[in-house]
PDB file of C-alpha atoms in Angstrom:
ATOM      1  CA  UNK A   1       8.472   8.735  -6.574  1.00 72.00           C
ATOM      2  CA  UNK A   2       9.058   7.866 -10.111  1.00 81.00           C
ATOM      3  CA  UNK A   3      10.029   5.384 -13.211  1.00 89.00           C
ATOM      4  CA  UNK A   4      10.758   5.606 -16.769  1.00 90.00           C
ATOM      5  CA  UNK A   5       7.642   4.168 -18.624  1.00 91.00           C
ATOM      6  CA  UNK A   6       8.624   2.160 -21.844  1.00 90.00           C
ATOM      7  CA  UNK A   7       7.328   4.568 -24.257  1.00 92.00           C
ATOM      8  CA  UNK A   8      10.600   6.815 -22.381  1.00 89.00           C
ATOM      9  CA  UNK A   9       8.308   9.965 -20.369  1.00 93.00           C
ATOM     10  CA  UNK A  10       8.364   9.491 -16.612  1.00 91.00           C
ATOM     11  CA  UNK A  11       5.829   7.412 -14.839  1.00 93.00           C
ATOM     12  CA  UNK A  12       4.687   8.713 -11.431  1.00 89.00           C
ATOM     13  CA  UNK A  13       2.458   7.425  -8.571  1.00 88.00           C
ATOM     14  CA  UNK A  14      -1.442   7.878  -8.634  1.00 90.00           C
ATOM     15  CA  UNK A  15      -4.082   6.432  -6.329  1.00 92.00           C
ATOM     16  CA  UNK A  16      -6.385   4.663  -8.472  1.00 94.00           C
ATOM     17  CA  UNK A  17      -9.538   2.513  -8.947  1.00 95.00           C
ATOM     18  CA  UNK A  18      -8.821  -0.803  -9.748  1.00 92.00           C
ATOM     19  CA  UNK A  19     -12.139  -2.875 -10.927  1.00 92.00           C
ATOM     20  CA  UNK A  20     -11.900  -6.399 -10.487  1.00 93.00           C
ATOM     21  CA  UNK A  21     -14.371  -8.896 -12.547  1.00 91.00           C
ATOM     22  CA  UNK A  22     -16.471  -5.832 -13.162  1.00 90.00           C
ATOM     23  CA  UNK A  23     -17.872  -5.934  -9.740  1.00 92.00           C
ATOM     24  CA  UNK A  24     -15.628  -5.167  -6.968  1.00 94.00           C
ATOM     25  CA  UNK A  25     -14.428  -1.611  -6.462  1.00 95.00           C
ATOM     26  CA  UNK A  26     -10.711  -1.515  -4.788  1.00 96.00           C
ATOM     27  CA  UNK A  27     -10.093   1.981  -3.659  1.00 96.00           C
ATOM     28  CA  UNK A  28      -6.551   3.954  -3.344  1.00 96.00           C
ATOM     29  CA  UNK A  29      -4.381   1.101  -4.876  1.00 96.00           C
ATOM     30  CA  UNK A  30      -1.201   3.326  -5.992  1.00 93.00           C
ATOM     31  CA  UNK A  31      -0.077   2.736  -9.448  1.00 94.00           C
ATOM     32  CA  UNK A  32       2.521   3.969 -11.481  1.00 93.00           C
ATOM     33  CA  UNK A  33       0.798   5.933 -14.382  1.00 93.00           C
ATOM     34  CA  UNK A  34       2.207   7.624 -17.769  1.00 93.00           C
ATOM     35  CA  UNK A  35       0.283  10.368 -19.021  1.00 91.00           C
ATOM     36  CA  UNK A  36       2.088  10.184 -22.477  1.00 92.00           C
ATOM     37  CA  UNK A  37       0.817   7.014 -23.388  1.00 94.00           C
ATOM     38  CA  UNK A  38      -1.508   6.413 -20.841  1.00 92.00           C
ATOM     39  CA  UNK A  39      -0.031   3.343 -19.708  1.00 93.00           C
ATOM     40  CA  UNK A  40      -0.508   1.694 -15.820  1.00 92.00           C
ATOM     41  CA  UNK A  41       1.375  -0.314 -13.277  1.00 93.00           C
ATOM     42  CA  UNK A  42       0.347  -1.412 -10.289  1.00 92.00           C
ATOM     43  CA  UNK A  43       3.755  -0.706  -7.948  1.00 90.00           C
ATOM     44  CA  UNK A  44       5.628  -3.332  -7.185  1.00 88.00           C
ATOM     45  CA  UNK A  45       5.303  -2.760  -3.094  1.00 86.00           C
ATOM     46  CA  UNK A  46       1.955  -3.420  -2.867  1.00 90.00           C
ATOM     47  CA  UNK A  47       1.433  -6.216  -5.911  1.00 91.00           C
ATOM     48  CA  UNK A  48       1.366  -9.401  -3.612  1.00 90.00           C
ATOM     49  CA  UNK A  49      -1.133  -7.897  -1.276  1.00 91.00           C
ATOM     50  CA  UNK A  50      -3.145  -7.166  -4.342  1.00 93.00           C
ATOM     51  CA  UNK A  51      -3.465  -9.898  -6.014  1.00 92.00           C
ATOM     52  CA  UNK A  52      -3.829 -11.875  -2.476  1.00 91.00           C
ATOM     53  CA  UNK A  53      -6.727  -9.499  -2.119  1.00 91.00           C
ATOM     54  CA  UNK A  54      -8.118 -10.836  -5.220  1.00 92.00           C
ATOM     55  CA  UNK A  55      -7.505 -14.137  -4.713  1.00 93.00           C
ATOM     56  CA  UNK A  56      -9.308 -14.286  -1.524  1.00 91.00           C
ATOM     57  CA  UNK A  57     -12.938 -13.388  -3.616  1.00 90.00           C
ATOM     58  CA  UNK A  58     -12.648 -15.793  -6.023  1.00 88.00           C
ATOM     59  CA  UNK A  59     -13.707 -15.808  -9.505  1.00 87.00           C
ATOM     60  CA  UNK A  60     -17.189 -14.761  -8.949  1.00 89.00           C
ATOM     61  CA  UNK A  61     -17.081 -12.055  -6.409  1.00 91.00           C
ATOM     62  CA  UNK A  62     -19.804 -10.456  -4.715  1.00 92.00           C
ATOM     63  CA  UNK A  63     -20.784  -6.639  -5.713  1.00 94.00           C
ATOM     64  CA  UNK A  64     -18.521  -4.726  -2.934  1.00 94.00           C
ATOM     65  CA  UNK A  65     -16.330  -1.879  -2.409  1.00 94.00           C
ATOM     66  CA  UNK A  66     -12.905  -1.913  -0.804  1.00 91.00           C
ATOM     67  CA  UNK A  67     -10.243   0.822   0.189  1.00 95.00           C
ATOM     68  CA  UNK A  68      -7.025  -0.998  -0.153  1.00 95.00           C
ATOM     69  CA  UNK A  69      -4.904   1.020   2.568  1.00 93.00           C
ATOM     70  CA  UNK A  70      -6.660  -0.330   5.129  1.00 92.00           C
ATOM     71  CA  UNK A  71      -5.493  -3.398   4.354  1.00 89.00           C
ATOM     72  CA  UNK A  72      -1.490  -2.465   3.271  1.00 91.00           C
ATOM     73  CA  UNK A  73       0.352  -0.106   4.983  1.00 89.00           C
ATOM     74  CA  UNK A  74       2.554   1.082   2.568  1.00 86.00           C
ATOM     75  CA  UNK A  75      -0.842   2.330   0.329  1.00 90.00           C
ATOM     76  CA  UNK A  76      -1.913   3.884   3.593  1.00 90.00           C
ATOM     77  CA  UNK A  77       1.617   5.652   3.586  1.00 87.00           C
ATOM     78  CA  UNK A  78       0.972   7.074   0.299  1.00 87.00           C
ATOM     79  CA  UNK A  79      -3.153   8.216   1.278  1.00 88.00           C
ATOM     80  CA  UNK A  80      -1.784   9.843   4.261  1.00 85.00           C
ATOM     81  CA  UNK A  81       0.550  11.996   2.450  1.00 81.00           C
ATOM     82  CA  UNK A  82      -2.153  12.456   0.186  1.00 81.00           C
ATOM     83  CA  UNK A  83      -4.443  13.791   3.138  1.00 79.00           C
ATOM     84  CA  UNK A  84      -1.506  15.981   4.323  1.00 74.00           C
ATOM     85  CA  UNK A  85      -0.856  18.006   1.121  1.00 69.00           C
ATOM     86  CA  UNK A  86       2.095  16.474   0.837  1.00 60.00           C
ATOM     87  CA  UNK A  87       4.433  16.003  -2.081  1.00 63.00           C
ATOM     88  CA  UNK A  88       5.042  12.087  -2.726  1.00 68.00           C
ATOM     89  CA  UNK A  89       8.969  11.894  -2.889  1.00 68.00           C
ATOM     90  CA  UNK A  90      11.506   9.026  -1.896  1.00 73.00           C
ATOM     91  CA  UNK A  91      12.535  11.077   0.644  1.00 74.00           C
ATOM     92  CA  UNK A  92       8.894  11.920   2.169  1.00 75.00           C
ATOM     93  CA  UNK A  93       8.314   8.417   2.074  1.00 75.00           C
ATOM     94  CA  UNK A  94      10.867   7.472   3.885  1.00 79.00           C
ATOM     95  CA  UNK A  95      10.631   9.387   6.420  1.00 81.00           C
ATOM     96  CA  UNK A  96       6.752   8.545   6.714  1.00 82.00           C
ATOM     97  CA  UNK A  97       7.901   4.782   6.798  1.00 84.00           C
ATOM     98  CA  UNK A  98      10.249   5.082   9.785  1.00 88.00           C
ATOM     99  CA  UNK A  99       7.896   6.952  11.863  1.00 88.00           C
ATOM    100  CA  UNK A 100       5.426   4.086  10.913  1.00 88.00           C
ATOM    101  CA  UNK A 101       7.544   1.930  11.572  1.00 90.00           C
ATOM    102  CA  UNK A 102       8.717   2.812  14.993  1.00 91.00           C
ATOM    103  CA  UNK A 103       5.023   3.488  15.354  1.00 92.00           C
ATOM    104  CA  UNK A 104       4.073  -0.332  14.981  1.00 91.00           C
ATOM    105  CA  UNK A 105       7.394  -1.903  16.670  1.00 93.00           C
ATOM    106  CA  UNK A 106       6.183   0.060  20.063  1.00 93.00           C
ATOM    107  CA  UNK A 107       2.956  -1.463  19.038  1.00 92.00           C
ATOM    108  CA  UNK A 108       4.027  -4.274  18.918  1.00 93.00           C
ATOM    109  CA  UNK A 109       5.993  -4.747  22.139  1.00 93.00           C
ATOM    110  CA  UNK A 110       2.443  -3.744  23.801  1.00 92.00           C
ATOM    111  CA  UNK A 111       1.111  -6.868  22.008  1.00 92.00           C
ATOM    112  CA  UNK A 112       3.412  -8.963  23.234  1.00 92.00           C
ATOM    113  CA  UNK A 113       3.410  -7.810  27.023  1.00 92.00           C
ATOM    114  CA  UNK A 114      -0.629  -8.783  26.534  1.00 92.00           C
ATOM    115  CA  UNK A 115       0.339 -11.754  24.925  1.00 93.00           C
ATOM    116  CA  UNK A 116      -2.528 -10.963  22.001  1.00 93.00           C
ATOM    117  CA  UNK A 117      -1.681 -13.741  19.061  1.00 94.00           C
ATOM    118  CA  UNK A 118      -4.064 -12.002  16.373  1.00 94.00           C
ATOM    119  CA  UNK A 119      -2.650  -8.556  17.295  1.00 93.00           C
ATOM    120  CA  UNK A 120       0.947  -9.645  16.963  1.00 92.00           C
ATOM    121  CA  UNK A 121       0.326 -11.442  14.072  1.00 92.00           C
ATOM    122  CA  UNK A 122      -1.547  -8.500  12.295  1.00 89.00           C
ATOM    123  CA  UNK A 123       1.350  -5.842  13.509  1.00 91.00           C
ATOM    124  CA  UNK A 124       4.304  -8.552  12.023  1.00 90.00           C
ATOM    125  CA  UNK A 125       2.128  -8.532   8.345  1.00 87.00           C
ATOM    126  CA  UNK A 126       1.985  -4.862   8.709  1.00 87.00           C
ATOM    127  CA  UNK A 127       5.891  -4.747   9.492  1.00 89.00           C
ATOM    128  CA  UNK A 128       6.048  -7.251   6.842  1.00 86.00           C
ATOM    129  CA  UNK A 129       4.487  -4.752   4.214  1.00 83.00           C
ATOM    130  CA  UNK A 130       6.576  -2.158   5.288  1.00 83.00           C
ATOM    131  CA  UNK A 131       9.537  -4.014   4.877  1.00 82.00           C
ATOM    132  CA  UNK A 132       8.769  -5.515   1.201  1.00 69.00           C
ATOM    133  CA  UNK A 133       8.309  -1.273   0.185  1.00 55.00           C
ATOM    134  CA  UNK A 134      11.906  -0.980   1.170  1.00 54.00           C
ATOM    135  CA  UNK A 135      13.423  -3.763  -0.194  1.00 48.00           C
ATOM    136  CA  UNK A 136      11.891  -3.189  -4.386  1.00 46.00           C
ATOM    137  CA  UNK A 137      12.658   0.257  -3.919  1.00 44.00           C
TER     138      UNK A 137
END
């Protein structure tokens, strides 16, 4: 997966470190990044969970360390892939988005034979992350 960066080389994904208020270490947050200029996005799929992320510890956070694919699906996408050796292409991710996604549906209908509120709720924002990947790419 790829974009043109403004300075016109191609821009491809990375896992990064983003540092918030100098304190708070968020782990495997993919970016877009161009090695031409050195320029960095954070990608569009996972920018509302970020910045919700930061939200949540305020303005004078606590020294701490988070992985941010535990807490967005489509980041954990992109780490498993990672794991697996794999080349990060459309079509990879894709196909690693369905099977999570079928994945979490059949989780889901468990939830709601149980009837477990906070596990439906957490599966919908996880379908809900999903979704959002495929609709800004």
């Amino acid at each position: 997966m790829q974009k043109q960066c403004h300075c016109g080389d191609i821009m491809s994904i990375k896992l990064r470190t983003v540092i918030y208020s100098g304190k708070v270490e968020i782990g495997n947050v993919p970016i877009y990044s161009c090695q031409a200029c050195q320029r960095s996005e954070v990608i569009p799929q996972v920018k509302p969970d970020l910045t919700g992320l930061i939200a949540q510890l305020g303005s004078m956070p606590e020294k701490q360390s988070f992985l941010f694919n535990e807490c967005n699906e489509w980041a954990d996408l992109l780490v498993e892939a990672k794991e697996q050796k794999r080349r990060i292409s459309e079509s990879e991710v894709e196909a690693l988005t369905e099977h999570r996604v079928n994945a979490l549906l059949d989780l889901y209908l468990l939830a709601q034979s149980l009837q477990d509120k906070n596990w439906i709720k957490d599966l919908s924002k996880r379908l809900e992350q999903l979704s959002r990947s495929k609709q800004t790419t």
